[in-house]
Amino acid sequence: MWSGFFVSVASEFISTTSEFISVANEFVSVASVFVSATSEFVCVVSEFVCVARDFISATSEFVSVANEFVSVASEFVSVANEFIFARIKFLAARKILY
């Protein structure tokens, strides 16, 4: 009689352990999918950071070229102002002479 009871308890223990292992395997499977998704997310974020860095670099280069253009334009305006001032002086001197 006791042996039947122990066999029943052992059978129940094995069944419960088997269910626990099955649930643990399911948990590991879900965790694996989560890790894979997290890894994919990290790759996407890393790619975004690289693109953002390239965009910032290109923007910096554009600003540098724009600054150079402004510098050249400023020099041109300065030369034009000198030319206009010289022309005014020439016309004033011409008017005084006549």
XYZ file of C-alpha atoms in Angstrom:
98
model
C 0.000 0.000 0.000
C 2.752 2.436 0.874
C 4.632 1.584 -2.270
C 1.633 2.629 -4.382
C 1.473 5.913 -2.480
C 5.195 6.573 -3.010
C 4.890 5.677 -6.701
C 1.947 8.093 -6.992
C 3.882 10.884 -5.215
C 6.987 10.197 -7.332
C 4.871 10.215 -10.492
C 3.285 13.527 -9.468
C 6.738 14.952 -8.670
C 8.054 13.874 -12.093
C 4.984 15.341 -13.804
C 5.354 18.653 -11.924
C 9.095 18.739 -12.659
C 8.374 18.077 -16.330
C 5.877 20.967 -16.404
C 8.388 23.213 -14.645
C 11.042 22.321 -17.233
C 8.548 23.004 -20.021
C 7.704 26.432 -18.555
C 11.411 27.158 -18.046
C 12.093 26.247 -21.690
C 9.287 28.579 -22.772
C 10.775 31.340 -20.616
C 14.211 30.778 -22.174
C 12.629 30.925 -25.633
C 10.879 34.226 -24.834
C 14.073 35.603 -23.278
C 15.995 34.621 -26.413
C 13.500 36.503 -28.600
C 13.778 39.518 -26.276
C 17.585 39.445 -26.440
C 17.437 39.170 -30.228
C 15.019 42.108 -30.463
C 17.163 44.155 -28.077
C 20.236 43.381 -30.166
C 18.401 44.480 -33.317
C 17.295 47.678 -31.564
C 20.877 48.415 -30.514
C 22.017 47.920 -34.125
C 19.339 50.318 -35.382
C 20.248 52.921 -32.744
C 23.931 52.513 -33.604
C 23.156 53.032 -37.294
C 21.080 56.108 -36.427
C 23.968 57.512 -34.380
C 26.338 56.957 -37.322
C 23.944 58.715 -39.713
C 23.466 61.582 -37.245
C 27.234 61.914 -36.842
C 27.678 62.019 -40.635
C 24.897 64.619 -40.906
C 26.536 66.777 -38.236
C 29.880 66.453 -40.007
C 28.326 67.435 -43.346
C 26.505 70.351 -41.712
C 29.749 71.498 -40.124
C 31.470 71.323 -43.513
C 28.604 73.301 -45.087
C 28.852 75.969 -42.370
C 32.602 76.172 -42.928
C 32.101 76.687 -46.681
C 29.336 79.230 -45.999
C 31.662 81.126 -43.646
C 34.325 81.156 -46.348
C 31.760 82.470 -48.842
C 30.708 85.227 -46.417
C 34.358 86.142 -45.901
C 34.929 86.408 -49.670
C 31.696 88.392 -50.093
C 32.757 90.735 -47.294
C 36.107 91.253 -49.009
C 34.291 91.962 -52.287
C 32.042 94.544 -50.573
C 35.100 96.154 -49.009
C 36.818 96.429 -52.414
C 33.599 97.755 -53.972
C 33.341 100.372 -51.219
C 36.932 101.426 -51.868
C 36.170 101.695 -55.591
C 33.044 103.785 -54.943
C 34.938 106.021 -52.514
C 37.757 106.504 -55.075
C 35.186 107.297 -57.780
C 33.507 109.895 -55.537
C 36.895 111.482 -54.791
C 37.704 111.503 -58.520
C 34.399 113.149 -59.404
C 34.789 115.699 -56.593
C 38.332 116.526 -57.717
C 37.177 116.852 -61.307
C 34.369 119.208 -60.283
C 36.802 121.352 -58.292
C 39.211 121.573 -61.247
C 36.544 122.763 -63.698
